[in-house]
């Protein structure tokens, strides 16, 4: 495993890298409120087959976190930076593994460069309205009526108890290491983090608005896709995985007995599926 940084659009982007550069590339797109650290167990399991690259998004993990005056925190802007990051490394075609926030970021890049996408692993990476859990109904109301009070209330999304719940809900007792959520909680303590993440919570509506475009991309280009889902995830529910079959009749759909951060308790099972479906 190598740990590096590269300057992209004036930002230092941190990334993890493993595997032979001559092997097929696989880009890992992390989610909220995590970083490339969420792939710490998966990377060694697949690095003998893929050239694995896992960046931290701007404002996350070890990448630069410019102020909101210097950088507009939106999914469009983050996708643009990560697209430039991929180009800066000279990566041509690649597989992408998308999770949570990483799904709308990865799918934006796929829309822009459909010829580069060799296949997709979507692990609780939702692009369908039916995959949105109950909590999104309240968020949709917030997007329609974004009062300062509601913005403040949604800062509970990165409270320590909420993050721990994201990791542990729907998992077998004792199956989730505290390492991942402890590091995520550490990053939330940085000055300005709360307002940056609040911007992204509000901008998530742009992802939902783009779901039809993401689905059109799937129908038109028919990428090979594995949807592997923590079946107990309350945020992105199993219907979001099943919906891929509507646009990709050959989509591989698999459920694991876990929650949102399924890699924390089912990493070996997910790695085995990747090997089986992308030989």
PDB file of C-alpha atoms in Angstrom:
ATOM      1  CA  UNK A   1       0.000   0.000   0.000  1.00  0.00           C
ATOM      2  CA  UNK A   2       1.215   3.473  -0.891  1.00  0.00           C
ATOM      3  CA  UNK A   3      -0.048   6.737   0.589  1.00  0.00           C
ATOM      4  CA  UNK A   4       0.355   9.793  -1.618  1.00  0.00           C
ATOM      5  CA  UNK A   5      -0.885  13.276  -2.404  1.00  0.00           C
ATOM      6  CA  UNK A   6      -1.284  15.028  -5.721  1.00  0.00           C
ATOM      7  CA  UNK A   7      -2.140  18.661  -6.440  1.00  0.00           C
ATOM      8  CA  UNK A   8      -5.424  19.019  -8.331  1.00  0.00           C
ATOM      9  CA  UNK A   9      -7.003  22.399  -9.070  1.00  0.00           C
ATOM     10  CA  UNK A  10      -4.897  23.917  -6.294  1.00  0.00           C
ATOM     11  CA  UNK A  11      -5.947  21.268  -3.762  1.00  0.00           C
ATOM     12  CA  UNK A  12      -3.836  18.488  -2.292  1.00  0.00           C
ATOM     13  CA  UNK A  13      -5.776  15.263  -2.747  1.00  0.00           C
ATOM     14  CA  UNK A  14      -4.700  12.334  -0.582  1.00  0.00           C
ATOM     15  CA  UNK A  15      -5.066   8.787  -1.908  1.00  0.00           C
ATOM     16  CA  UNK A  16      -4.260   5.178  -1.158  1.00  0.00           C
ATOM     17  CA  UNK A  17      -2.849   2.994  -3.902  1.00  0.00           C
ATOM     18  CA  UNK A  18      -2.043  -0.686  -4.209  1.00  0.00           C
ATOM     19  CA  UNK A  19      -1.543  -3.306  -6.882  1.00  0.00           C
ATOM     20  CA  UNK A  20       0.301  -3.476 -10.172  1.00  0.00           C
ATOM     21  CA  UNK A  21      -0.215  -0.343 -12.308  1.00  0.00           C
ATOM     22  CA  UNK A  22      -0.444  -2.632 -15.336  1.00  0.00           C
ATOM     23  CA  UNK A  23      -3.533  -4.332 -13.874  1.00  0.00           C
ATOM     24  CA  UNK A  24      -7.042  -3.003 -14.562  1.00  0.00           C
ATOM     25  CA  UNK A  25      -7.659   0.132 -12.516  1.00  0.00           C
ATOM     26  CA  UNK A  26     -10.342   0.288  -9.862  1.00  0.00           C
ATOM     27  CA  UNK A  27     -11.245   3.630  -8.278  1.00  0.00           C
ATOM     28  CA  UNK A  28     -12.907   3.477  -4.857  1.00  0.00           C
ATOM     29  CA  UNK A  29     -15.325   6.330  -4.056  1.00  0.00           C
ATOM     30  CA  UNK A  30     -15.968   6.665  -0.314  1.00  0.00           C
ATOM     31  CA  UNK A  31     -19.045   8.007   1.456  1.00  0.00           C
ATOM     32  CA  UNK A  32     -20.141  10.282   4.289  1.00  0.00           C
ATOM     33  CA  UNK A  33     -18.749  10.940   6.842  1.00  0.00           C
ATOM     34  CA  UNK A  34     -15.801   8.724   5.998  1.00  0.00           C
ATOM     35  CA  UNK A  35     -12.728   8.751   3.760  1.00  0.00           C
ATOM     36  CA  UNK A  36     -10.559   6.270   1.868  1.00  0.00           C
ATOM     37  CA  UNK A  37      -9.864   4.727   5.277  1.00  0.00           C
ATOM     38  CA  UNK A  38     -13.163   2.851   4.900  1.00  0.00           C
ATOM     39  CA  UNK A  39     -11.437   0.687   2.270  1.00  0.00           C
ATOM     40  CA  UNK A  40      -8.473  -0.253   4.482  1.00  0.00           C
ATOM     41  CA  UNK A  41      -9.523  -3.922   4.630  1.00  0.00           C
ATOM     42  CA  UNK A  42     -10.831  -4.274   1.070  1.00  0.00           C
ATOM     43  CA  UNK A  43      -7.778  -2.869  -0.722  1.00  0.00           C
ATOM     44  CA  UNK A  44      -5.346  -5.680   0.249  1.00  0.00           C
ATOM     45  CA  UNK A  45      -7.974  -8.273  -0.677  1.00  0.00           C
ATOM     46  CA  UNK A  46      -8.301  -7.105  -4.299  1.00  0.00           C
ATOM     47  CA  UNK A  47      -4.878  -5.562  -5.004  1.00  0.00           C
ATOM     48  CA  UNK A  48      -3.496  -8.744  -6.574  1.00  0.00           C
ATOM     49  CA  UNK A  49      -6.076  -8.374  -9.363  1.00  0.00           C
ATOM     50  CA  UNK A  50      -6.612  -4.619  -9.694  1.00  0.00           C
ATOM     51  CA  UNK A  51      -4.608  -1.406  -9.580  1.00  0.00           C
ATOM     52  CA  UNK A  52      -6.587   0.066  -6.697  1.00  0.00           C
ATOM     53  CA  UNK A  53      -6.816   3.822  -6.080  1.00  0.00           C
ATOM     54  CA  UNK A  54      -8.879   5.349  -3.264  1.00  0.00           C
ATOM     55  CA  UNK A  55      -8.900   9.156  -2.964  1.00  0.00           C
ATOM     56  CA  UNK A  56     -10.227  11.308  -0.137  1.00  0.00           C
ATOM     57  CA  UNK A  57     -12.694  13.878  -1.450  1.00  0.00           C
ATOM     58  CA  UNK A  58     -11.994  17.591  -0.810  1.00  0.00           C
ATOM     59  CA  UNK A  59     -13.083  18.340   2.749  1.00  0.00           C
ATOM     60  CA  UNK A  60     -12.791  14.703   3.797  1.00  0.00           C
ATOM     61  CA  UNK A  61     -10.045  12.641   5.402  1.00  0.00           C
ATOM     62  CA  UNK A  62      -6.518  13.733   4.614  1.00  0.00           C
ATOM     63  CA  UNK A  63      -7.310  15.826   1.536  1.00  0.00           C
ATOM     64  CA  UNK A  64      -7.342  19.612   1.755  1.00  0.00           C
ATOM     65  CA  UNK A  65     -10.377  21.193   3.360  1.00  0.00           C
ATOM     66  CA  UNK A  66     -10.471  24.703   1.907  1.00  0.00           C
ATOM     67  CA  UNK A  67     -12.803  27.224   3.475  1.00  0.00           C
ATOM     68  CA  UNK A  68     -16.262  27.771   2.026  1.00  0.00           C
ATOM     69  CA  UNK A  69     -15.009  31.150   0.729  1.00  0.00           C
ATOM     70  CA  UNK A  70     -12.372  29.352  -1.341  1.00  0.00           C
ATOM     71  CA  UNK A  71     -14.353  26.333  -2.522  1.00  0.00           C
ATOM     72  CA  UNK A  72     -18.053  25.731  -3.078  1.00  0.00           C
ATOM     73  CA  UNK A  73     -18.923  22.413  -1.492  1.00  0.00           C
ATOM     74  CA  UNK A  74     -21.283  20.789  -3.957  1.00  0.00           C
ATOM     75  CA  UNK A  75     -21.401  17.354  -5.510  1.00  0.00           C
ATOM     76  CA  UNK A  76     -20.749  18.879  -8.934  1.00  0.00           C
ATOM     77  CA  UNK A  77     -17.554  20.527  -7.709  1.00  0.00           C
ATOM     78  CA  UNK A  78     -16.289  17.475  -5.837  1.00  0.00           C
ATOM     79  CA  UNK A  79     -16.930  15.290  -8.900  1.00  0.00           C
ATOM     80  CA  UNK A  80     -15.003  17.773 -11.042  1.00  0.00           C
ATOM     81  CA  UNK A  81     -12.005  17.642  -8.686  1.00  0.00           C
ATOM     82  CA  UNK A  82     -12.023  13.838  -8.539  1.00  0.00           C
ATOM     83  CA  UNK A  83     -12.369  13.626 -12.320  1.00  0.00           C
ATOM     84  CA  UNK A  84      -9.276  15.842 -12.629  1.00  0.00           C
ATOM     85  CA  UNK A  85      -7.547  13.705  -9.997  1.00  0.00           C
ATOM     86  CA  UNK A  86      -8.115  10.560 -12.075  1.00  0.00           C
ATOM     87  CA  UNK A  87      -6.787  12.303 -15.184  1.00  0.00           C
ATOM     88  CA  UNK A  88      -3.746  13.590 -13.299  1.00  0.00           C
ATOM     89  CA  UNK A  89      -2.757  10.000 -12.497  1.00  0.00           C
ATOM     90  CA  UNK A  90      -3.004   9.045 -16.160  1.00  0.00           C
ATOM     91  CA  UNK A  91      -5.816   6.567 -15.539  1.00  0.00           C
ATOM     92  CA  UNK A  92      -7.737   5.697 -18.690  1.00  0.00           C
ATOM     93  CA  UNK A  93     -10.416   3.063 -18.333  1.00  0.00           C
ATOM     94  CA  UNK A  94     -11.348   1.892 -14.858  1.00  0.00           C
ATOM     95  CA  UNK A  95     -13.800   0.015 -12.700  1.00  0.00           C
ATOM     96  CA  UNK A  96     -15.503   2.073 -10.022  1.00  0.00           C
ATOM     97  CA  UNK A  97     -16.663   1.060  -6.559  1.00  0.00           C
ATOM     98  CA  UNK A  98     -19.234   3.559  -5.298  1.00  0.00           C
ATOM     99  CA  UNK A  99     -20.732   3.926  -1.834  1.00  0.00           C
ATOM    100  CA  UNK A 100     -23.107   6.504  -0.325  1.00  0.00           C
ATOM    101  CA  UNK A 101     -21.860  10.000  -1.356  1.00  0.00           C
ATOM    102  CA  UNK A 102     -19.443   8.279  -3.711  1.00  0.00           C
ATOM    103  CA  UNK A 103     -22.313   7.062  -5.895  1.00  0.00           C
ATOM    104  CA  UNK A 104     -23.514  10.460  -7.198  1.00  0.00           C
ATOM    105  CA  UNK A 105     -19.878  11.551  -7.516  1.00  0.00           C
ATOM    106  CA  UNK A 106     -18.877   8.431  -9.445  1.00  0.00           C
ATOM    107  CA  UNK A 107     -21.970   8.487 -11.629  1.00  0.00           C
ATOM    108  CA  UNK A 108     -21.349  12.126 -12.555  1.00  0.00           C
ATOM    109  CA  UNK A 109     -17.922  11.060 -13.808  1.00  0.00           C
ATOM    110  CA  UNK A 110     -19.482   8.119 -15.669  1.00  0.00           C
ATOM    111  CA  UNK A 111     -21.905  10.498 -17.400  1.00  0.00           C
ATOM    112  CA  UNK A 112     -18.969  12.623 -18.534  1.00  0.00           C
ATOM    113  CA  UNK A 113     -16.738   9.702 -19.571  1.00  0.00           C
ATOM    114  CA  UNK A 114     -18.943   6.690 -20.339  1.00  0.00           C
ATOM    115  CA  UNK A 115     -16.181   5.174 -22.454  1.00  0.00           C
ATOM    116  CA  UNK A 116     -13.869   4.971 -19.423  1.00  0.00           C
ATOM    117  CA  UNK A 117     -16.129   2.867 -17.189  1.00  0.00           C
ATOM    118  CA  UNK A 118     -15.323  -0.845 -17.376  1.00  0.00           C
ATOM    119  CA  UNK A 119     -17.788  -1.888 -14.686  1.00  0.00           C
ATOM    120  CA  UNK A 120     -19.428  -0.753 -11.462  1.00  0.00           C
ATOM    121  CA  UNK A 121     -19.640  -2.099  -7.931  1.00  0.00           C
ATOM    122  CA  UNK A 122     -22.364  -0.249  -6.060  1.00  0.00           C
ATOM    123  CA  UNK A 123     -22.268  -0.956  -2.342  1.00  0.00           C
ATOM    124  CA  UNK A 124     -25.230   0.881  -0.840  1.00  0.00           C
ATOM    125  CA  UNK A 125     -24.608   3.443  -3.558  1.00  0.00           C
ATOM    126  CA  UNK A 126     -28.098   4.593  -4.459  1.00  0.00           C
ATOM    127  CA  UNK A 127     -29.340   6.133  -7.730  1.00  0.00           C
ATOM    128  CA  UNK A 128     -33.074   5.325  -7.474  1.00  0.00           C
ATOM    129  CA  UNK A 129     -35.874   7.121  -5.626  1.00  0.00           C
ATOM    130  CA  UNK A 130     -37.185   3.816  -4.264  1.00  0.00           C
ATOM    131  CA  UNK A 131     -33.861   3.246  -2.564  1.00  0.00           C
ATOM    132  CA  UNK A 132     -34.262   6.257  -0.300  1.00  0.00           C
ATOM    133  CA  UNK A 133     -35.100   5.335   3.284  1.00  0.00           C
ATOM    134  CA  UNK A 134     -37.694   7.039   5.455  1.00  0.00           C
ATOM    135  CA  UNK A 135     -35.366   9.792   6.676  1.00  0.00           C
ATOM    136  CA  UNK A 136     -35.196  11.285   3.185  1.00  0.00           C
ATOM    137  CA  UNK A 137     -38.837  12.367   3.346  1.00  0.00           C
ATOM    138  CA  UNK A 138     -37.948  14.894   6.050  1.00  0.00           C
ATOM    139  CA  UNK A 139     -34.883  15.999   4.128  1.00  0.00           C
ATOM    140  CA  UNK A 140     -36.985  16.612   1.032  1.00  0.00           C
ATOM    141  CA  UNK A 141     -39.141  18.948   3.103  1.00  0.00           C
ATOM    142  CA  UNK A 142     -35.983  20.717   4.298  1.00  0.00           C
ATOM    143  CA  UNK A 143     -34.820  21.189   0.718  1.00  0.00           C
ATOM    144  CA  UNK A 144     -38.173  22.826  -0.091  1.00  0.00           C
ATOM    145  CA  UNK A 145     -38.080  25.048   2.986  1.00  0.00           C
ATOM    146  CA  UNK A 146     -34.437  25.514   4.055  1.00  0.00           C
ATOM    147  CA  UNK A 147     -34.790  27.458   7.271  1.00  0.00           C
ATOM    148  CA  UNK A 148     -31.718  28.226   9.423  1.00  0.00           C
ATOM    149  CA  UNK A 149     -33.293  26.172  12.206  1.00  0.00           C
ATOM    150  CA  UNK A 150     -33.583  23.078  10.010  1.00  0.00           C
ATOM    151  CA  UNK A 151     -30.032  23.516   8.737  1.00  0.00           C
ATOM    152  CA  UNK A 152     -28.846  23.593  12.332  1.00  0.00           C
ATOM    153  CA  UNK A 153     -30.892  20.523  13.251  1.00  0.00           C
ATOM    154  CA  UNK A 154     -29.306  18.461  10.483  1.00  0.00           C
ATOM    155  CA  UNK A 155     -25.898  18.930  12.051  1.00  0.00           C
ATOM    156  CA  UNK A 156     -26.976  15.963  14.164  1.00  0.00           C
ATOM    157  CA  UNK A 157     -25.951  13.874  11.131  1.00  0.00           C
ATOM    158  CA  UNK A 158     -22.332  14.134  12.235  1.00  0.00           C
ATOM    159  CA  UNK A 159     -22.824  13.889  15.985  1.00  0.00           C
ATOM    160  CA  UNK A 160     -20.729  11.033  17.448  1.00  0.00           C
ATOM    161  CA  UNK A 161     -23.744   8.937  18.389  1.00  0.00           C
ATOM    162  CA  UNK A 162     -25.180   9.281  14.868  1.00  0.00           C
ATOM    163  CA  UNK A 163     -21.906   8.195  13.246  1.00  0.00           C
ATOM    164  CA  UNK A 164     -21.576   5.216  15.573  1.00  0.00           C
ATOM    165  CA  UNK A 165     -25.148   4.296  14.693  1.00  0.00           C
ATOM    166  CA  UNK A 166     -24.366   4.464  10.981  1.00  0.00           C
ATOM    167  CA  UNK A 167     -21.630   1.908  11.487  1.00  0.00           C
ATOM    168  CA  UNK A 168     -23.353  -0.447  13.898  1.00  0.00           C
ATOM    169  CA  UNK A 169     -27.077  -0.403  13.088  1.00  0.00           C
ATOM    170  CA  UNK A 170     -28.150  -3.644  11.449  1.00  0.00           C
ATOM    171  CA  UNK A 171     -24.917  -5.501  12.217  1.00  0.00           C
ATOM    172  CA  UNK A 172     -24.175  -8.495  14.393  1.00  0.00           C
ATOM    173  CA  UNK A 173     -23.050  -7.471  17.865  1.00  0.00           C
ATOM    174  CA  UNK A 174     -19.276  -7.223  18.096  1.00  0.00           C
ATOM    175  CA  UNK A 175     -18.747  -7.413  14.321  1.00  0.00           C
ATOM    176  CA  UNK A 176     -17.748  -3.757  13.783  1.00  0.00           C
ATOM    177  CA  UNK A 177     -14.365  -2.415  14.866  1.00  0.00           C
ATOM    178  CA  UNK A 178     -14.436   1.034  16.513  1.00  0.00           C
ATOM    179  CA  UNK A 179     -11.515   2.159  14.329  1.00  0.00           C
ATOM    180  CA  UNK A 180     -13.601   3.483  11.439  1.00  0.00           C
ATOM    181  CA  UNK A 181     -16.144   5.511  13.343  1.00  0.00           C
ATOM    182  CA  UNK A 182     -13.540   6.800  15.809  1.00  0.00           C
ATOM    183  CA  UNK A 183     -11.505   8.275  12.946  1.00  0.00           C
ATOM    184  CA  UNK A 184     -14.606   9.735  11.310  1.00  0.00           C
ATOM    185  CA  UNK A 185     -15.594  11.404  14.585  1.00  0.00           C
ATOM    186  CA  UNK A 186     -12.076  12.845  14.846  1.00  0.00           C
ATOM    187  CA  UNK A 187     -12.424  14.527  11.443  1.00  0.00           C
ATOM    188  CA  UNK A 188     -15.751  16.114  12.428  1.00  0.00           C
ATOM    189  CA  UNK A 189     -13.966  18.158  15.106  1.00  0.00           C
ATOM    190  CA  UNK A 190     -12.087  20.307  12.599  1.00  0.00           C
ATOM    191  CA  UNK A 191     -13.052  23.999  12.472  1.00  0.00           C
ATOM    192  CA  UNK A 192     -15.570  24.676   9.715  1.00  0.00           C
ATOM    193  CA  UNK A 193     -16.441  21.022   9.176  1.00  0.00           C
ATOM    194  CA  UNK A 194     -20.029  21.472  10.360  1.00  0.00           C
ATOM    195  CA  UNK A 195     -20.858  24.190   7.840  1.00  0.00           C
ATOM    196  CA  UNK A 196     -19.098  22.387   4.975  1.00  0.00           C
ATOM    197  CA  UNK A 197     -21.053  19.210   5.614  1.00  0.00           C
ATOM    198  CA  UNK A 198     -24.260  21.185   6.047  1.00  0.00           C
ATOM    199  CA  UNK A 199     -23.721  22.578   2.547  1.00  0.00           C
ATOM    200  CA  UNK A 200     -23.458  19.031   1.196  1.00  0.00           C
ATOM    201  CA  UNK A 201     -26.539  17.835   3.080  1.00  0.00           C
ATOM    202  CA  UNK A 202     -28.490  20.649   1.419  1.00  0.00           C
ATOM    203  CA  UNK A 203     -26.929  19.970  -1.982  1.00  0.00           C
ATOM    204  CA  UNK A 204     -27.839  16.276  -1.840  1.00  0.00           C
ATOM    205  CA  UNK A 205     -31.068  17.285  -3.559  1.00  0.00           C
ATOM    206  CA  UNK A 206     -29.009  17.744  -6.735  1.00  0.00           C
ATOM    207  CA  UNK A 207     -28.195  14.033  -6.652  1.00  0.00           C
ATOM    208  CA  UNK A 208     -31.840  13.009  -6.424  1.00  0.00           C
ATOM    209  CA  UNK A 209     -32.618  15.346  -9.309  1.00  0.00           C
ATOM    210  CA  UNK A 210     -29.941  13.579 -11.381  1.00  0.00           C
ATOM    211  CA  UNK A 211     -31.211  10.053 -10.725  1.00  0.00           C
ATOM    212  CA  UNK A 212     -33.031   9.943 -14.106  1.00  0.00           C
ATOM    213  CA  UNK A 213     -29.783  10.895 -15.898  1.00  0.00           C
ATOM    214  CA  UNK A 214     -27.833   8.226 -14.020  1.00  0.00           C
ATOM    215  CA  UNK A 215     -30.493   5.669 -14.957  1.00  0.00           C
ATOM    216  CA  UNK A 216     -30.404   6.781 -18.589  1.00  0.00           C
ATOM    217  CA  UNK A 217     -26.626   6.239 -18.568  1.00  0.00           C
ATOM    218  CA  UNK A 218     -27.166   2.682 -17.319  1.00  0.00           C
ATOM    219  CA  UNK A 219     -29.779   1.924 -19.979  1.00  0.00           C
ATOM    220  CA  UNK A 220     -27.712   3.357 -22.790  1.00  0.00           C
ATOM    221  CA  UNK A 221     -24.266   1.960 -21.971  1.00  0.00           C
ATOM    222  CA  UNK A 222     -25.189  -1.236 -20.107  1.00  0.00           C
ATOM    223  CA  UNK A 223     -22.108  -1.407 -17.867  1.00  0.00           C
ATOM    224  CA  UNK A 224     -21.471  -4.627 -15.995  1.00  0.00           C
ATOM    225  CA  UNK A 225     -22.742  -3.980 -12.476  1.00  0.00           C
ATOM    226  CA  UNK A 226     -22.638  -5.635  -9.096  1.00  0.00           C
ATOM    227  CA  UNK A 227     -24.955  -4.156  -6.488  1.00  0.00           C
ATOM    228  CA  UNK A 228     -23.926  -5.523  -3.106  1.00  0.00           C
ATOM    229  CA  UNK A 229     -26.015  -4.095  -0.307  1.00  0.00           C
ATOM    230  CA  UNK A 230     -26.025  -4.163   3.459  1.00  0.00           C
ATOM    231  CA  UNK A 231     -29.630  -5.329   3.644  1.00  0.00           C
ATOM    232  CA  UNK A 232     -30.302  -3.621   6.995  1.00  0.00           C
ATOM    233  CA  UNK A 233     -29.276  -0.121   5.885  1.00  0.00           C
ATOM    234  CA  UNK A 234     -32.018   2.366   6.876  1.00  0.00           C
ATOM    235  CA  UNK A 235     -30.591   5.138   4.671  1.00  0.00           C
ATOM    236  CA  UNK A 236     -30.422   3.326   1.320  1.00  0.00           C
ATOM    237  CA  UNK A 237     -32.840   0.445   1.509  1.00  0.00           C
ATOM    238  CA  UNK A 238     -32.741  -2.832  -0.485  1.00  0.00           C
ATOM    239  CA  UNK A 239     -35.226  -1.550  -3.079  1.00  0.00           C
ATOM    240  CA  UNK A 240     -32.409   0.672  -4.365  1.00  0.00           C
ATOM    241  CA  UNK A 241     -30.338  -2.393  -5.193  1.00  0.00           C
ATOM    242  CA  UNK A 242     -33.229  -4.260  -6.806  1.00  0.00           C
ATOM    243  CA  UNK A 243     -34.034  -1.227  -8.968  1.00  0.00           C
ATOM    244  CA  UNK A 244     -30.826  -1.654 -10.968  1.00  0.00           C
ATOM    245  CA  UNK A 245     -32.477  -4.621 -12.725  1.00  0.00           C
ATOM    246  CA  UNK A 246     -34.974  -2.229 -14.253  1.00  0.00           C
ATOM    247  CA  UNK A 247     -32.228  -0.702 -16.377  1.00  0.00           C
ATOM    248  CA  UNK A 248     -29.675  -3.547 -16.407  1.00  0.00           C
ATOM    249  CA  UNK A 249     -31.284  -6.943 -16.869  1.00  0.00           C
ATOM    250  CA  UNK A 250     -27.935  -8.644 -16.207  1.00  0.00           C
ATOM    251  CA  UNK A 251     -27.185  -6.725 -12.998  1.00  0.00           C
ATOM    252  CA  UNK A 252     -25.859  -8.915 -10.203  1.00  0.00           C
ATOM    253  CA  UNK A 253     -27.752  -8.142  -6.973  1.00  0.00           C
ATOM    254  CA  UNK A 254     -26.476  -9.505  -3.673  1.00  0.00           C
ATOM    255  CA  UNK A 255     -27.414  -8.715  -0.083  1.00  0.00           C
ATOM    256  CA  UNK A 256     -25.163  -9.148   2.930  1.00  0.00           C
ATOM    257  CA  UNK A 257     -26.243  -9.288   6.557  1.00  0.00           C
ATOM    258  CA  UNK A 258     -25.018  -5.840   7.522  1.00  0.00           C
ATOM    259  CA  UNK A 259     -25.995  -2.185   7.605  1.00  0.00           C
ATOM    260  CA  UNK A 260     -24.800   0.953   5.845  1.00  0.00           C
ATOM    261  CA  UNK A 261     -21.036   0.430   6.223  1.00  0.00           C
ATOM    262  CA  UNK A 262     -21.167  -3.182   5.058  1.00  0.00           C
ATOM    263  CA  UNK A 263     -17.397  -3.403   4.514  1.00  0.00           C
ATOM    264  CA  UNK A 264     -16.900  -3.165   8.270  1.00  0.00           C
ATOM    265  CA  UNK A 265     -18.456  -6.575   8.879  1.00  0.00           C
ATOM    266  CA  UNK A 266     -18.712  -8.290   5.470  1.00  0.00           C
ATOM    267  CA  UNK A 267     -15.520  -7.267   3.679  1.00  0.00           C
ATOM    268  CA  UNK A 268     -14.395 -10.785   2.737  1.00  0.00           C
ATOM    269  CA  UNK A 269     -17.819 -11.633   1.342  1.00  0.00           C
ATOM    270  CA  UNK A 270     -17.844  -8.468  -0.777  1.00  0.00           C
ATOM    271  CA  UNK A 271     -14.291  -9.093  -2.034  1.00  0.00           C
ATOM    272  CA  UNK A 272     -15.269 -12.632  -3.056  1.00  0.00           C
ATOM    273  CA  UNK A 273     -18.221 -11.279  -5.045  1.00  0.00           C
ATOM    274  CA  UNK A 274     -15.942  -8.803  -6.835  1.00  0.00           C
ATOM    275  CA  UNK A 275     -13.606 -11.652  -7.797  1.00  0.00           C
ATOM    276  CA  UNK A 276     -16.460 -13.837  -8.964  1.00  0.00           C
ATOM    277  CA  UNK A 277     -18.271 -11.242 -11.050  1.00  0.00           C
ATOM    278  CA  UNK A 278     -15.284  -9.360 -12.481  1.00  0.00           C
ATOM    279  CA  UNK A 279     -12.969 -12.272 -13.446  1.00  0.00           C
TER     280      UNK A 279
END
